[in-house]
GROMACS .gro file of C-alpha atoms in nm:
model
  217
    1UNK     CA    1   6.159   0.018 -11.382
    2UNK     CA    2   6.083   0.347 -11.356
    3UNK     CA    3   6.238   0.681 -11.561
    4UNK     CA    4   6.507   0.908 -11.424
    5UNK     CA    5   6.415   1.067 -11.103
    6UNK     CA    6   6.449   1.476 -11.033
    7UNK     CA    7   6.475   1.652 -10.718
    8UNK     CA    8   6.311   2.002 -10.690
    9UNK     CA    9   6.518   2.231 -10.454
   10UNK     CA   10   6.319   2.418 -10.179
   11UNK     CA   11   6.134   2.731 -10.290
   12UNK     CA   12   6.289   2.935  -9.986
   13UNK     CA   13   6.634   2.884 -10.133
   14UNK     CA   14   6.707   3.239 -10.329
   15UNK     CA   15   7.020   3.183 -10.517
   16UNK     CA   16   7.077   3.570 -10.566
   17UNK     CA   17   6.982   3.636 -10.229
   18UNK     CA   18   7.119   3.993 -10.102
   19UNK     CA   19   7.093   3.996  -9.771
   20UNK     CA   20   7.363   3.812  -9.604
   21UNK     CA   21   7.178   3.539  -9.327
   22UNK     CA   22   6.947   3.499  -9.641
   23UNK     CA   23   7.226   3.401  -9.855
   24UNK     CA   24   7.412   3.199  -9.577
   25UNK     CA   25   7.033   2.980  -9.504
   26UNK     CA   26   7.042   2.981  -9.891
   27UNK     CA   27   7.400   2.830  -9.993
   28UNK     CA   28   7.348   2.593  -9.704
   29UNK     CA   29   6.979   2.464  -9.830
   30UNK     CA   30   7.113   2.394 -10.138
   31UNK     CA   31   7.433   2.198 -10.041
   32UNK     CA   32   7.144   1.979  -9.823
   33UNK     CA   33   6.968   1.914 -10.157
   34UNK     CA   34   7.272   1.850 -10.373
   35UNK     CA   35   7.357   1.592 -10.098
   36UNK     CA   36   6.974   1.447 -10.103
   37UNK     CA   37   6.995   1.397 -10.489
   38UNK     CA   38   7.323   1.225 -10.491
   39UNK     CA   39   7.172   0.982 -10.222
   40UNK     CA   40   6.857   0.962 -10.463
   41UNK     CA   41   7.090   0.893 -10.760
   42UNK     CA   42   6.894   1.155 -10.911
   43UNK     CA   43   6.925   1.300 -11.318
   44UNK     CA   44   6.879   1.677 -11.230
   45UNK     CA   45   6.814   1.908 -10.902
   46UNK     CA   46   6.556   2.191 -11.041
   47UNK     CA   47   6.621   2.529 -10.903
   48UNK     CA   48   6.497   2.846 -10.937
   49UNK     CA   49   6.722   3.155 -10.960
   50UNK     CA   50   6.551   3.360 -10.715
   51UNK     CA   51   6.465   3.736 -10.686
   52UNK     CA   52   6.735   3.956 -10.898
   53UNK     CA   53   7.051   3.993 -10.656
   54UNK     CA   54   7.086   4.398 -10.854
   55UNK     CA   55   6.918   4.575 -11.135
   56UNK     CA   56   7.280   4.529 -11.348
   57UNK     CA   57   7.235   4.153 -11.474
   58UNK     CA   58   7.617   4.078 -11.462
   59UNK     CA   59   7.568   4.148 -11.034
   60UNK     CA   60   7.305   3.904 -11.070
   61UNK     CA   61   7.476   3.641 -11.252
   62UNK     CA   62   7.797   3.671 -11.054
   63UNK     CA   63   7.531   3.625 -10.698
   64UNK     CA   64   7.424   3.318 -10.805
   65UNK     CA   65   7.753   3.186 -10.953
   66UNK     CA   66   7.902   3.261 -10.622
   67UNK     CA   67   7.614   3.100 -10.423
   68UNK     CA   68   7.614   2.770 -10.658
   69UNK     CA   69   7.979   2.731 -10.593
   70UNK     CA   70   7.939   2.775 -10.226
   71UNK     CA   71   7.706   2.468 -10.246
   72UNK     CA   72   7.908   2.247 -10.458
   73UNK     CA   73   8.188   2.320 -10.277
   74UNK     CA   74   8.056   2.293  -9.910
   75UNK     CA   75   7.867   1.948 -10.074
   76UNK     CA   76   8.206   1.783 -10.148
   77UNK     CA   77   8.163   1.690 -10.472
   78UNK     CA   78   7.881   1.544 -10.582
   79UNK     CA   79   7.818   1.527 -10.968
   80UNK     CA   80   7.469   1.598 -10.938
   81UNK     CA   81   7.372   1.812 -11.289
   82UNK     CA   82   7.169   2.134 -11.130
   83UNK     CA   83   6.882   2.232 -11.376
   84UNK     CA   84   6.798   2.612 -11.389
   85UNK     CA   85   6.439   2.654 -11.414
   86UNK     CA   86   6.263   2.928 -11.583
   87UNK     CA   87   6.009   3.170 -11.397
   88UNK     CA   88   5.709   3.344 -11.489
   89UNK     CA   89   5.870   3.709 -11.425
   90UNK     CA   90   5.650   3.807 -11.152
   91UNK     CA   91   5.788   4.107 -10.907
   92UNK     CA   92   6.182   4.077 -10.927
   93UNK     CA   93   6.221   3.711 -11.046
   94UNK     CA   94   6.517   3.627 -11.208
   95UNK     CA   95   6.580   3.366 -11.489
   96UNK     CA   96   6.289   3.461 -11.691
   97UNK     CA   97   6.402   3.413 -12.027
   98UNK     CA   98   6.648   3.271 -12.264
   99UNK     CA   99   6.901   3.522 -12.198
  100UNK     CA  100   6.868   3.522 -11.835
  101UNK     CA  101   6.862   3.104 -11.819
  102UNK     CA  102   7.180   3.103 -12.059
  103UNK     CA  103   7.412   3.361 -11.881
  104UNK     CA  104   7.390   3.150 -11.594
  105UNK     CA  105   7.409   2.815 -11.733
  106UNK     CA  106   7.753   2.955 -11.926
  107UNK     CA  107   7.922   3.100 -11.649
  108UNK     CA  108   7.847   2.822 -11.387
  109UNK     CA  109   7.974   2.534 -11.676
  110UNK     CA  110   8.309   2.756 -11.703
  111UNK     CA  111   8.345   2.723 -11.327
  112UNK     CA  112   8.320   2.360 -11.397
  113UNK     CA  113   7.938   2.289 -11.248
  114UNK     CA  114   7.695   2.069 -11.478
  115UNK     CA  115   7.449   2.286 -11.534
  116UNK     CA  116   7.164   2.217 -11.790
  117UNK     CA  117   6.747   2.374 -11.802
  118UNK     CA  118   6.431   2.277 -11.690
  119UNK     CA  119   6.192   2.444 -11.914
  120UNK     CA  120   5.834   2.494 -11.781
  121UNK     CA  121   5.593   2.531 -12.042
  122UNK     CA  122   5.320   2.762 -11.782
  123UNK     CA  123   5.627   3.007 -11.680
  124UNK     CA  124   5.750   3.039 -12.008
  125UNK     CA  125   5.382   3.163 -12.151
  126UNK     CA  126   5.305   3.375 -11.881
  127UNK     CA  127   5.689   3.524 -11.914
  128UNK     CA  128   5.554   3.623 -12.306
  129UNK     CA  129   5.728   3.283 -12.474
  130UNK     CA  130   5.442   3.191 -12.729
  131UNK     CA  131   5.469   2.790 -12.730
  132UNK     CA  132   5.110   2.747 -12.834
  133UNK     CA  133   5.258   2.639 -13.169
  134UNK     CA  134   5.604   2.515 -13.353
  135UNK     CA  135   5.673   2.872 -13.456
  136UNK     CA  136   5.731   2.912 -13.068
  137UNK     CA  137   5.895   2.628 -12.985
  138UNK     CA  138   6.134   2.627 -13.233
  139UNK     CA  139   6.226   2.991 -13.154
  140UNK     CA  140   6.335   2.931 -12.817
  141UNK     CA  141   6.490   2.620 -12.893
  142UNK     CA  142   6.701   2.848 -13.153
  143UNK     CA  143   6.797   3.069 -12.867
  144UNK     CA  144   6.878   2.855 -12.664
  145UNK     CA  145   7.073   2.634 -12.900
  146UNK     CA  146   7.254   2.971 -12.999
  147UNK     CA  147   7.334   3.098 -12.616
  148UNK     CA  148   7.444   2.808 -12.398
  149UNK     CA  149   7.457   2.489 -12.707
  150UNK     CA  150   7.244   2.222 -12.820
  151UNK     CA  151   7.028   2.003 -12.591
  152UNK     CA  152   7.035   2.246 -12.319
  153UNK     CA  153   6.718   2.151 -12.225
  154UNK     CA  154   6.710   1.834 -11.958
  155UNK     CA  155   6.358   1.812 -11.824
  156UNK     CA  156   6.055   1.980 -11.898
  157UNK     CA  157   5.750   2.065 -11.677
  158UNK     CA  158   5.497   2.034 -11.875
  159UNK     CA  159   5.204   2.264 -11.735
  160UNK     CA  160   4.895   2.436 -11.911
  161UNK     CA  161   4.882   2.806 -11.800
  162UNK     CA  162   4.551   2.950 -11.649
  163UNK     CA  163   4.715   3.317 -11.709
  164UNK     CA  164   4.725   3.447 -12.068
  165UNK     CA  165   5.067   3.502 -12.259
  166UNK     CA  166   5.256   3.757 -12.081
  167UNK     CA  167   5.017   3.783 -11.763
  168UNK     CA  168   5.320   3.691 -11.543
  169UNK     CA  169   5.063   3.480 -11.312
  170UNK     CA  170   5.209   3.140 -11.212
  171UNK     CA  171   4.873   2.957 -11.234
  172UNK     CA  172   4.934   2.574 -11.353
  173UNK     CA  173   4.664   2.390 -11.560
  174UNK     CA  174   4.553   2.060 -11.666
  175UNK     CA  175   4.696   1.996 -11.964
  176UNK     CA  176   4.531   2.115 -12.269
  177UNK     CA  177   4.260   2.324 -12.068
  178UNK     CA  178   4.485   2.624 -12.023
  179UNK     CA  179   4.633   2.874 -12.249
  180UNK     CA  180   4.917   2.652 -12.398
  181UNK     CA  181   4.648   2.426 -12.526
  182UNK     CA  182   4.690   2.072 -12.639
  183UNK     CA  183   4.822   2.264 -12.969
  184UNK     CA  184   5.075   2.394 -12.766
  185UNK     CA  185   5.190   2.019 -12.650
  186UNK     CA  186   5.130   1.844 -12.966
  187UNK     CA  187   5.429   2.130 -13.093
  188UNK     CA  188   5.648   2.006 -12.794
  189UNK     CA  189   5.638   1.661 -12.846
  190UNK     CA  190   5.719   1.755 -13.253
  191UNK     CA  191   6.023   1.881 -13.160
  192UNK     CA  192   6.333   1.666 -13.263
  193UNK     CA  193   6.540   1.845 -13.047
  194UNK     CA  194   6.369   1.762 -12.714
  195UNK     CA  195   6.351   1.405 -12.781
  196UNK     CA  196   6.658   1.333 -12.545
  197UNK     CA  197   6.460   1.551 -12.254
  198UNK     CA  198   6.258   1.411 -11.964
  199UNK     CA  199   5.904   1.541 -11.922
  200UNK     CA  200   5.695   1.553 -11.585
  201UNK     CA  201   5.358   1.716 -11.480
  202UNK     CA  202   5.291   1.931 -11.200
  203UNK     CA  203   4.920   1.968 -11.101
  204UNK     CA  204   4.665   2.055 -10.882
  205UNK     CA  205   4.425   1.799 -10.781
  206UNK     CA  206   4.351   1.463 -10.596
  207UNK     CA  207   4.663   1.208 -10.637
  208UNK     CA  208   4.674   0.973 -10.822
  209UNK     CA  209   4.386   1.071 -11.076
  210UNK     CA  210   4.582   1.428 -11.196
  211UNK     CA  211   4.887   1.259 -11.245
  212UNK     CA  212   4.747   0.987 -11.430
  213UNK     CA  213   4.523   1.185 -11.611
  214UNK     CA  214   4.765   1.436 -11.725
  215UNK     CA  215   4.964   1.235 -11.868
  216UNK     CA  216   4.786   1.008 -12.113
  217UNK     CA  217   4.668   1.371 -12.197
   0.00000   0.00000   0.00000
């Protein structure tokens, strides 16, 4: 009775990983969790692109691509839909913005992978996305819409931000006592065009009082 489940790949996988045993561990990592979430019947594996593979984007596109195939390949073919998830743009991150998210998303569905988003709501504010209002949301969804087609958007981590728009600073908090604000939710759950898309939390805190707290919030 419960709602789709979603796998979140390990944080040391780097998809656009340049040095080779990193890349190797990486490729390998993931092919475990494609595996894992096939065995969980799960609706999405989250991922995270990783540090940039090269300042020239198409380099880093084409690392990742590469890496992503690797998995699938080595995996055997499971169907498992992997969910790009955006960053805050700390350091070298890549996959920070629409652009980023939808280059990847395009070239990995011509190369026949599902490949959909996870959109979390702290990264995006501390990357400089303003979705403390429907002005914001509606812009992204616009992009995002226009670069990679409609209802790119899977799942959605739903996180307040302690950092300020554009700090960078991958700080999640409880939901409406961050910078996102409950404003900044109320305009998420207006959105006709996320109604199809999962939403989880991800907090700090003693289980199972943040969870449940969070989200009657």
């Amino acid at each position: 009775g419960s709602g789709p489940v979603f796998v979140h790949g390990s944080y040391l996988i780097s998809l656009g990983a340049d040095d080779p045993e990193q890349w190797e561990r990486s490729w390998l990592s993931l092919t475990d969790e494609l595996l894992r979430a096939e065995a969980l019947d799960a609706g999405g594996l989250v991922m995270h692109l990783g540090r940039r593979y090269s300042d020239d984007d198409a380099e880093c596109v084409a690392r990742i691509a590469e890496t992503v195939l690797k998995a699938y390949e080595t995996a055997q073919g499971p169907a498992v839909t992997l969910l790009l998830e955006n960053t805050a743009g700390a350091g070298r991150q890549y996959g920070v913005d629409a652009r980023e998210l939808s280059a990847v998303v395009n070239v990995l569905r011509e190369a026949g992978v599902p490949a959909r988003l996870c959109i979390d709501t702290c990264h995006a504010l501390a990357a400089g996305m303003d979705l403390r209002g429907p002005d914001g949301w509606e812009a992204l969804l616009d992009e995002l819409d226009e670069k990679c087609g409609p209802q790119a958007i899977a799942l959605v981590h739903a996180n307040d931000s302690k950092g300020a728009l554009g700090s960078h600073r991958d700080r999640h908090e409880w939901i409406g006592d961050g910078e996102v604000s409950e404003a900044g939710f109320v305009a998420m759950f207006s959105c006709e065009r996320l109604r199809d898309a999962a939403v989880v939390v991800e907090m700090s805190g003693d289980k199972p009082l943040k969870d449940l707290e969070n989200v009657s919030r």
